[in-house]
Amino acid sequence: MEIYTAQTVVLPVYEPTIEPFQRAAAVIRAGGLVAFPTETVYGLGANALDAQAVARIFSAKQRPLSDPVIVHIAEIGQLAQVAINIPPAAYALAERFWAGALTLVLERAPHLPDNLATGLKTVAVRMPAHPVAQQLILQAGVPIAAPSANTFTRPSATRAEHVLEDLNGHVDIILDGGDTPIGIESTVIDMTQHPPVILRPGGIVLDALREIITEIQLMPRYIEENPENTPQSPGMLLKHYSPRAELLLFDGDRSNVLHAMRAAALDYRAENKRVGILTTNEEADHFTDTGARIISMGSRSDLDKIAQMLFGAMRALDKQNVDKILVAGTSKEGLGAAIWDRLLRAAEGKVRQA
Ligand code: TXA
Ligand code: MG
């Protein structure tokens, strides 16, 4: 695949100025790529109605052509431009959770480019809440196709600097709106199945969704106790959200987990490996004398903060060239389901039971 090249320009959008948006919208309309903050993570955007522009997204990210891209809209009126036969349940969810971290998989409008939906009959649609994303879509006047703005398999980008790390020279403009508030991607729900199925846990949690549609199901792989021992459908547990270092995910009784992580850190140090530990304020003390680089993601009980910090912390440890990253699983409740999913995929599906 030929990789799309560009002269990347970073435009700060901390202040409500119109000029960067006009420039970025013109780039979108001309078939270029613009990275922009959403409330979840940064997106790598292109005109969703332009097949060539969409092809550039895949090329810039080195993303396999089999992985479909989410379309972002700014107003509910744009939904009918991209999807058809929209069920009432989808409108009910949209009314409650849009603009926000929820993506709905719907029947696709026939005029959308084939490469966007990778040949599927469906399209994933989201209305982001971030004012920069909204302003960009409105100014561009077209729906914007945007996957997360990282190279394929890398952790998603939660600040402009991460986008630059992965995509410098492959994106025309980066709108720098600072850190993304949620830090983890949207919840993806397949509305073409009955009952609707959560394909990816994310920023909107299961309990909140069930208040609107009680029968919503989580995909079975998110419920399995032992994902390592159950057969997976192809492509579902592919290496994803990964730091360059090998990530080791520990789970089980908490004191056993801390003990096992400490022992592993000391063993690796004895082999002269560089070790990074992703931990929390309450547990960081267990590791201070191991010689590991330690990053705390805040309080163990503050899942919002852990989600916000997670991808940036993985990237920060990579920058320190660690060989191994050790991390203890979080609670799997609420936002914990999404955090756990990202950790599990970063660990390539392997859990160390302590
Ligand atoms: O929060 C987010 O969702 C971010 C921001 C930028 O909006 N976007 C994002 O996009 O995470 P991406 O491409 O990294 O992940 C989209 C996920 C992928 O797992 C993809 O397979 C799934 O959504 N997806 C997209 N279209 C689909 C479709 N038609 N059917 C099923 N899954 C789909
Ligand atoms: Mg992604």
CSV table of C-alpha atoms and ligand atoms in Angstrom, one decimal:
chain,number,residue,atom,x,y,z
A,1,MET,CA,0.0,0.0,0.0
A,2,GLU,CA,1.4,3.4,-1.0
A,3,ILE,CA,1.7,5.6,2.1
A,4,TYR,CA,0.1,9.0,1.9
A,5,THR,CA,2.6,11.8,2.5
A,6,ALA,CA,1.9,15.4,3.4
A,7,GLN,CA,3.5,18.5,5.1
A,8,THR,CA,2.0,18.3,8.5
A,9,VAL,CA,0.9,21.6,10.1
A,10,VAL,CA,-0.2,21.8,13.8
A,11,LEU,CA,-2.8,24.5,14.5
A,12,PRO,CA,-3.7,25.3,18.1
A,13,VAL,CA,-7.5,25.7,18.7
A,14,TYR,CA,-7.6,26.4,22.4
A,15,GLU,CA,-9.2,29.8,21.7
A,16,PRO,CA,-12.4,30.1,19.7
A,17,THR,CA,-10.9,31.4,16.5
A,18,ILE,CA,-12.4,30.7,13.1
A,19,GLU,CA,-9.3,30.7,10.9
A,20,PRO,CA,-7.9,27.2,11.7
A,21,PHE,CA,-11.3,25.7,11.2
A,22,GLN,CA,-11.7,27.4,7.8
A,23,ARG,CA,-8.3,26.1,6.8
A,24,ALA,CA,-9.0,22.6,8.1
A,25,ALA,CA,-12.4,22.4,6.5
A,26,ALA,CA,-10.9,23.5,3.1
A,27,VAL,CA,-8.4,20.6,3.4
A,28,ILE,CA,-11.2,18.1,4.1
A,29,ARG,CA,-13.2,19.4,1.1
A,30,ALA,CA,-10.1,19.1,-1.1
A,31,GLY,CA,-9.7,15.5,-0.1
A,32,GLY,CA,-6.9,15.9,2.5
A,33,LEU,CA,-6.5,14.6,6.0
A,34,VAL,CA,-7.2,16.5,9.3
A,35,ALA,CA,-6.6,15.1,12.7
A,36,PHE,CA,-8.8,16.6,15.4
A,37,PRO,CA,-9.7,16.0,19.1
A,38,THR,CA,-13.0,14.4,20.0
A,39,GLU,CA,-14.1,13.8,23.6
A,40,THR,CA,-12.8,10.2,23.4
A,41,VAL,CA,-9.5,10.2,21.4
A,42,TYR,CA,-8.1,12.1,18.4
A,43,GLY,CA,-9.6,11.2,15.0
A,44,LEU,CA,-7.9,11.1,11.6
A,45,GLY,CA,-10.5,12.7,9.4
A,46,ALA,CA,-11.4,12.8,5.7
A,47,ASN,CA,-14.4,13.6,3.7
A,48,ALA,CA,-16.6,10.4,4.2
A,49,LEU,CA,-18.2,10.9,0.7
A,50,ASP,CA,-14.8,10.9,-1.1
A,51,ALA,CA,-13.4,7.4,-1.8
A,52,GLN,CA,-9.9,8.7,-2.5
A,53,ALA,CA,-9.8,10.7,0.7
A,54,VAL,CA,-10.9,7.7,2.6
A,55,ALA,CA,-8.2,5.6,1.0
A,56,ARG,CA,-5.7,8.1,2.3
A,57,ILE,CA,-6.8,7.3,5.9
A,58,PHE,CA,-6.0,3.7,5.4
A,59,SER,CA,-2.7,4.4,3.8
A,60,ALA,CA,-1.6,7.0,6.4
A,61,LYS,CA,-2.5,4.7,9.3
A,62,GLN,CA,-1.2,1.5,7.5
A,63,ARG,CA,-4.6,0.1,8.5
A,64,PRO,CA,-5.8,-3.1,6.9
A,65,LEU,CA,-8.4,-2.5,4.2
A,66,SER,CA,-10.7,-4.9,6.1
A,67,ASP,CA,-11.2,-2.7,9.1
A,68,PRO,CA,-14.2,-0.2,8.6
A,69,VAL,CA,-14.1,3.4,9.6
A,70,ILE,CA,-16.6,5.4,11.7
A,71,VAL,CA,-18.4,8.4,10.1
A,72,HIS,CA,-18.8,11.5,12.3
A,73,ILE,CA,-21.7,13.9,11.9
A,74,ALA,CA,-22.5,17.2,13.7
A,75,GLU,CA,-26.3,17.2,13.5
A,76,ILE,CA,-29.0,14.5,13.7
A,77,GLY,CA,-30.2,15.7,10.3
A,78,GLN,CA,-27.0,14.3,8.8
A,79,LEU,CA,-27.8,10.8,9.9
A,80,ALA,CA,-30.1,10.1,7.0
A,81,GLN,CA,-27.3,11.1,4.6
A,82,VAL,CA,-25.2,8.1,5.7
A,83,ALA,CA,-27.6,5.4,7.0
A,84,ILE,CA,-31.0,4.0,5.9
A,85,ASN,CA,-33.8,2.0,7.6
A,86,ILE,CA,-32.8,3.5,10.9
A,87,PRO,CA,-34.6,1.6,13.7
A,88,PRO,CA,-36.5,3.5,16.4
A,89,ALA,CA,-34.1,2.0,19.0
A,90,ALA,CA,-31.2,3.8,17.3
A,91,TYR,CA,-33.0,7.1,17.5
A,92,ALA,CA,-33.7,6.5,21.2
A,93,LEU,CA,-30.0,5.9,21.9
A,94,ALA,CA,-29.0,8.9,19.8
A,95,GLU,CA,-31.5,11.1,21.6
A,96,ARG,CA,-30.1,10.1,25.0
A,97,PHE,CA,-26.3,9.8,24.3
A,98,TRP,CA,-25.5,12.1,21.3
A,99,ALA,CA,-23.5,14.2,21.1
A,100,GLY,CA,-21.3,11.7,22.9
A,101,ALA,CA,-19.1,8.6,23.0
A,102,LEU,CA,-21.5,6.3,21.3
A,103,THR,CA,-21.2,4.8,17.8
A,104,LEU,CA,-24.1,3.1,16.2
A,105,VAL,CA,-23.7,0.5,13.4
A,106,LEU,CA,-26.6,0.9,11.0
A,107,GLU,CA,-27.6,-0.1,7.5
A,108,ARG,CA,-25.4,1.9,5.1
A,109,ALA,CA,-26.6,4.5,2.6
A,110,PRO,CA,-25.8,3.1,-0.9
A,111,HIS,CA,-23.9,6.2,-2.1
A,112,LEU,CA,-21.2,5.9,0.6
A,113,PRO,CA,-17.8,4.8,-0.8
A,114,ASP,CA,-17.2,1.1,-0.6
A,115,ASN,CA,-13.8,1.4,1.0
A,116,LEU,CA,-15.2,3.3,4.0
A,117,ALA,CA,-17.3,0.3,5.1
A,118,THR,CA,-14.8,-2.3,3.7
A,119,GLY,CA,-17.6,-3.8,1.6
A,120,LEU,CA,-20.0,-4.3,4.5
A,121,LYS,CA,-23.7,-3.4,4.2
A,122,THR,CA,-23.4,-1.4,7.4
A,123,VAL,CA,-21.9,1.9,8.5
A,124,ALA,CA,-20.8,3.0,11.9
A,125,VAL,CA,-21.9,6.5,12.8
A,126,ARG,CA,-21.1,8.8,15.7
A,127,MET,CA,-21.9,12.4,16.7
A,128,PRO,CA,-18.9,13.7,18.8
A,129,ALA,CA,-19.5,16.2,21.6
A,130,HIS,CA,-16.1,17.9,21.5
A,131,PRO,CA,-16.6,21.5,20.2
A,132,VAL,CA,-13.5,21.3,17.9
A,133,ALA,CA,-14.9,18.2,16.2
A,134,GLN,CA,-18.4,19.7,15.9
A,135,GLN,CA,-17.0,22.9,14.5
A,136,LEU,CA,-14.8,21.1,12.0
A,137,ILE,CA,-17.7,18.9,10.7
A,138,LEU,CA,-20.0,21.9,10.4
A,139,GLN,CA,-17.5,24.0,8.5
A,140,ALA,CA,-16.5,21.2,6.2
A,141,GLY,CA,-20.2,20.7,5.4
A,142,VAL,CA,-19.7,16.9,4.9
A,143,PRO,CA,-19.7,13.9,7.2
A,144,ILE,CA,-16.2,13.1,8.3
A,145,ALA,CA,-14.8,9.6,8.3
A,146,ALA,CA,-12.3,9.2,11.1
A,147,PRO,CA,-10.6,6.3,12.8
A,148,SER,CA,-8.4,6.9,15.9
A,149,ALA,CA,-5.4,9.0,14.8
A,150,ASN,CA,-2.7,6.5,15.6
A,151,THR,CA,-0.8,4.1,13.3
A,152,PHE,CA,-2.3,0.6,13.2
A,153,THR,CA,-2.0,-1.4,16.5
A,154,ARG,CA,-0.5,1.6,18.4
A,155,PRO,CA,-2.3,3.1,21.4
A,156,SER,CA,-4.9,5.7,20.4
A,157,ALA,CA,-3.8,9.3,20.5
A,158,THR,CA,-5.1,11.4,23.4
A,159,ARG,CA,-3.1,14.6,22.6
A,160,ALA,CA,-1.8,16.3,19.5
A,161,GLU,CA,1.8,15.3,20.3
A,162,HIS,CA,0.7,11.6,20.0
A,163,VAL,CA,-0.7,12.2,16.6
A,164,LEU,CA,2.5,13.8,15.5
A,165,GLU,CA,4.5,10.9,16.9
A,166,ASP,CA,2.7,8.4,14.7
A,167,LEU,CA,1.5,10.4,11.7
A,168,ASN,CA,3.9,13.3,11.1
A,169,GLY,CA,4.2,13.7,7.3
A,170,HIS,CA,1.0,11.7,6.7
A,171,VAL,CA,-1.7,14.1,7.8
A,172,ASP,CA,-2.1,17.7,6.4
A,173,ILE,CA,-3.4,19.4,9.5
A,174,ILE,CA,-3.5,18.5,13.2
A,175,LEU,CA,-6.0,20.7,15.2
A,176,ASP,CA,-4.4,20.8,18.7
A,177,GLY,CA,-7.2,21.1,21.3
A,178,GLY,CA,-5.2,19.6,24.2
A,179,ASP,CA,-5.9,16.4,26.1
A,180,THR,CA,-9.1,14.5,25.2
A,181,PRO,CA,-11.3,14.3,28.3
A,182,ILE,CA,-12.5,10.6,28.2
A,183,GLY,CA,-9.3,9.1,26.8
A,184,ILE,CA,-10.7,5.8,25.6
A,185,GLU,CA,-12.8,5.3,22.4
A,186,SER,CA,-16.5,5.3,22.0
A,187,THR,CA,-18.8,2.3,22.7
A,188,VAL,CA,-19.7,0.6,19.4
A,189,ILE,CA,-23.2,-1.0,19.2
A,190,ASP,CA,-24.5,-3.1,16.3
A,191,MET,CA,-28.1,-1.9,15.8
A,192,THR,CA,-28.6,-4.3,12.9
A,193,GLN,CA,-28.8,-7.3,15.3
A,194,HIS,CA,-31.7,-8.1,17.6
A,195,PRO,CA,-31.2,-7.5,20.4
A,196,PRO,CA,-28.4,-4.9,19.7
A,197,VAL,CA,-24.9,-6.0,20.5
A,198,ILE,CA,-22.0,-4.1,22.0
A,199,LEU,CA,-19.1,-4.8,19.7
A,200,ARG,CA,-16.6,-2.6,21.6
A,201,PRO,CA,-17.1,-1.3,25.2
A,202,GLY,CA,-16.2,2.3,25.5
A,203,GLY,CA,-17.0,5.7,26.9
A,204,ILE,CA,-20.8,5.1,27.4
A,205,VAL,CA,-21.2,2.2,29.9
A,206,LEU,CA,-23.5,-0.8,29.7
A,207,ASP,CA,-25.8,0.2,32.6
A,208,ALA,CA,-26.5,3.6,31.1
A,209,LEU,CA,-27.3,2.0,27.7
A,210,ARG,CA,-29.6,-0.6,29.4
A,211,GLU,CA,-31.7,2.3,30.9
A,212,ILE,CA,-32.8,3.0,27.3
A,213,ILE,CA,-32.7,-0.5,25.8
A,214,THR,CA,-32.9,-3.2,28.5
A,215,GLU,CA,-32.0,-6.1,26.2
A,216,ILE,CA,-28.7,-4.8,24.9
A,217,GLN,CA,-26.1,-7.6,25.0
A,218,LEU,CA,-22.3,-7.5,25.4
A,219,MET,CA,-20.4,-9.6,22.8
A,220,PRO,CA,-19.7,-12.9,24.5
A,221,ARG,CA,-15.9,-12.5,24.6
A,222,TYR,CA,-16.3,-9.6,27.0
A,223,ILE,CA,-18.1,-11.8,29.5
A,224,GLU,CA,-15.7,-14.8,29.4
A,225,GLU,CA,-13.7,-15.2,32.6
A,226,ASN,CA,-10.8,-16.8,30.8
A,227,PRO,CA,-10.5,-15.3,27.3
A,228,GLU,CA,-7.2,-17.1,26.8
A,229,ASN,CA,-9.0,-20.5,26.9
A,230,THR,CA,-11.9,-19.7,24.7
A,231,PRO,CA,-11.8,-19.8,20.9
A,232,GLN,CA,-12.1,-16.3,19.4
A,233,SER,CA,-13.7,-15.2,16.1
A,234,PRO,CA,-11.0,-14.2,13.7
A,235,GLY,CA,-9.6,-10.8,14.1
A,236,MET,CA,-11.3,-10.0,17.3
A,237,LEU,CA,-8.3,-10.3,19.7
A,238,LEU,CA,-5.7,-9.0,17.2
A,239,LYS,CA,-2.9,-7.1,18.7
A,240,HIS,CA,-4.3,-3.6,19.2
A,241,TYR,CA,-3.7,-0.5,21.4
A,242,SER,CA,-0.2,-1.9,21.9
A,243,PRO,CA,2.9,-0.2,23.3
A,244,ARG,CA,6.1,-1.3,21.7
A,245,ALA,CA,7.2,-3.0,24.9
A,246,GLU,CA,5.6,-6.3,25.8
A,247,LEU,CA,2.6,-5.6,28.1
A,248,LEU,CA,2.0,-8.1,30.9
A,249,LEU,CA,-1.5,-8.0,32.4
A,250,PHE,CA,-2.0,-9.4,35.9
A,251,ASP,CA,-5.3,-10.4,37.4
A,252,GLY,CA,-6.6,-12.2,40.4
A,253,ASP,CA,-6.5,-11.7,44.2
A,254,ARG,CA,-5.1,-8.2,44.7
A,255,SER,CA,-2.3,-9.1,47.1
A,256,ASN,CA,-1.2,-12.0,44.9
A,257,VAL,CA,-1.2,-9.7,41.9
A,258,LEU,CA,1.0,-7.1,43.6
A,259,HIS,CA,3.3,-9.9,44.8
A,260,ALA,CA,3.5,-11.4,41.3
A,261,MET,CA,4.2,-8.1,39.7
A,262,ARG,CA,6.9,-7.2,42.1
A,263,ALA,CA,8.6,-10.6,41.6
A,264,ALA,CA,8.4,-10.2,37.8
A,265,ALA,CA,9.8,-6.7,38.0
A,266,LEU,CA,12.8,-7.9,40.1
A,267,ASP,CA,13.3,-11.0,37.8
A,268,TYR,CA,13.4,-8.8,34.7
A,269,ARG,CA,15.8,-6.3,36.4
A,270,ALA,CA,18.1,-9.2,37.2
A,271,GLU,CA,18.1,-10.0,33.5
A,272,ASN,CA,19.0,-6.3,32.8
A,273,LYS,CA,15.6,-5.7,31.2
A,274,ARG,CA,14.1,-2.3,31.5
A,275,VAL,CA,10.7,-2.5,33.3
A,276,GLY,CA,7.8,-0.1,33.3
A,277,ILE,CA,4.9,-0.3,35.8
A,278,LEU,CA,1.5,1.2,35.1
A,279,THR,CA,-0.1,1.5,38.5
A,280,THR,CA,-2.3,3.7,40.8
A,281,ASN,CA,-1.6,6.0,43.7
A,282,GLU,CA,-2.6,3.4,46.3
A,283,GLU,CA,-0.3,0.7,44.9
A,284,ALA,CA,2.7,2.6,43.5
A,285,ASP,CA,4.6,2.1,46.8
A,286,HIS,CA,4.9,-1.7,46.3
A,287,PHE,CA,7.3,-1.0,43.4
A,288,THR,CA,9.5,1.9,44.4
A,289,ASP,CA,12.5,-0.2,45.2
A,290,THR,CA,12.3,-2.4,42.1
A,291,GLY,CA,14.2,0.0,39.8
A,292,ALA,CA,11.2,0.1,37.4
A,293,ARG,CA,9.9,3.2,35.8
A,294,ILE,CA,6.6,3.8,37.5
A,295,ILE,CA,3.6,5.8,36.2
A,296,SER,CA,0.6,6.2,38.4
A,297,MET,CA,-2.7,6.8,36.6
A,298,GLY,CA,-4.4,8.3,39.7
A,299,SER,CA,-6.5,6.7,42.4
A,300,ARG,CA,-7.6,3.1,41.9
A,301,SER,CA,-11.2,4.0,42.5
A,302,ASP,CA,-11.2,6.8,39.8
A,303,LEU,CA,-11.8,4.9,36.6
A,304,ASP,CA,-12.5,8.1,34.7
A,305,LYS,CA,-9.0,9.3,35.4
A,306,ILE,CA,-7.4,5.9,34.6
A,307,ALA,CA,-9.2,5.9,31.3
A,308,GLN,CA,-8.0,9.4,30.6
A,309,MET,CA,-4.4,8.5,31.4
A,310,LEU,CA,-4.1,5.0,30.0
A,311,PHE,CA,-2.9,5.4,26.4
A,312,GLY,CA,-0.7,8.4,27.2
A,313,ALA,CA,1.0,6.4,30.0
A,314,MET,CA,1.7,3.5,27.6
A,315,ARG,CA,3.2,5.9,25.2
A,316,ALA,CA,5.3,7.6,27.9
A,317,LEU,CA,6.8,4.3,29.0
A,318,ASP,CA,7.6,3.4,25.3
A,319,LYS,CA,9.5,6.7,25.1
A,320,GLN,CA,11.6,5.6,28.1
A,321,ASN,CA,12.5,2.5,26.0
A,322,VAL,CA,11.2,-0.1,28.5
A,323,ASP,CA,11.2,-3.8,27.4
A,324,LYS,CA,8.3,-4.8,29.6
A,325,ILE,CA,5.2,-3.0,31.0
A,326,LEU,CA,3.6,-4.6,34.0
A,327,VAL,CA,0.0,-3.7,34.8
A,328,ALA,CA,-2.7,-5.0,37.2
A,329,GLY,CA,-6.3,-5.3,35.8
A,330,THR,CA,-8.8,-2.8,37.0
A,331,SER,CA,-12.4,-3.4,38.1
A,332,LYS,CA,-14.4,-4.7,35.1
A,333,GLU,CA,-17.5,-2.7,36.1
A,334,GLY,CA,-18.7,0.5,34.5
A,335,LEU,CA,-15.9,2.2,32.5
A,336,GLY,CA,-13.7,-0.7,33.8
A,337,ALA,CA,-15.1,-2.9,31.0
A,338,ALA,CA,-13.6,-0.6,28.4
A,339,ILE,CA,-10.3,-0.2,30.3
A,340,TRP,CA,-10.0,-4.0,30.8
A,341,ASP,CA,-10.7,-4.5,27.0
A,342,ARG,CA,-7.9,-2.1,26.0
A,343,LEU,CA,-5.5,-3.7,28.5
A,344,LEU,CA,-6.4,-7.2,27.3
A,345,ARG,CA,-5.8,-6.3,23.7
A,346,ALA,CA,-2.5,-4.5,24.5
A,347,ALA,CA,-1.5,-7.8,26.2
A,348,GLU,CA,-2.5,-9.7,23.0
A,349,GLY,CA,-5.2,-11.5,24.9
A,350,LYS,CA,-3.0,-13.1,27.5
A,351,VAL,CA,-3.7,-12.7,31.3
A,352,ARG,CA,-1.4,-13.8,34.1
A,353,GLN,CA,-3.6,-15.2,36.8
A,354,ALA,CA,-2.0,-14.5,40.2
B,1,TXA,O1,-14.1,7.2,19.9
B,1,TXA,C1,-14.0,6.7,18.8
B,1,TXA,O2,-14.8,5.8,18.4
B,1,TXA,C2,-12.8,7.2,17.9
B,1,TXA,C3,-13.1,8.7,17.6
B,1,TXA,C4,-12.0,9.2,16.7
B,1,TXA,O3,-14.4,8.9,17.2
B,1,TXA,N1,-12.8,6.4,16.7
B,1,TXA,C5,-12.3,5.1,16.7
B,1,TXA,O4,-12.3,4.6,15.4
B,1,TXA,O5,-12.0,4.5,17.7
B,1,TXA,P1,-11.5,3.3,15.1
B,1,TXA,O6,-11.5,3.2,13.6
B,1,TXA,O7,-10.2,3.3,15.7
B,1,TXA,O8,-12.4,2.1,15.7
B,1,TXA,C6,-13.7,1.9,15.1
B,1,TXA,C7,-14.2,0.6,15.5
B,1,TXA,C8,-13.3,-0.5,14.9
B,1,TXA,O9,-13.2,-1.6,15.8
B,1,TXA,C9,-14.2,-1.0,13.7
B,1,TXA,O10,-13.9,-2.3,13.4
B,1,TXA,C10,-15.6,-0.7,14.2
B,1,TXA,O11,-15.5,0.4,15.0
B,1,TXA,N2,-16.5,-0.5,13.1
B,1,TXA,C11,-16.5,0.5,12.2
B,1,TXA,N3,-17.5,0.3,11.2
B,1,TXA,C12,-18.1,-0.8,11.5
B,1,TXA,C13,-19.2,-1.6,10.9
B,1,TXA,N4,-19.8,-1.1,9.8
B,1,TXA,N5,-19.5,-2.7,11.5
B,1,TXA,C14,-18.9,-3.1,12.7
B,1,TXA,N6,-17.9,-2.5,13.3
B,1,TXA,C15,-17.5,-1.4,12.7
B,2,MG,MG,-8.5,2.7,16.7
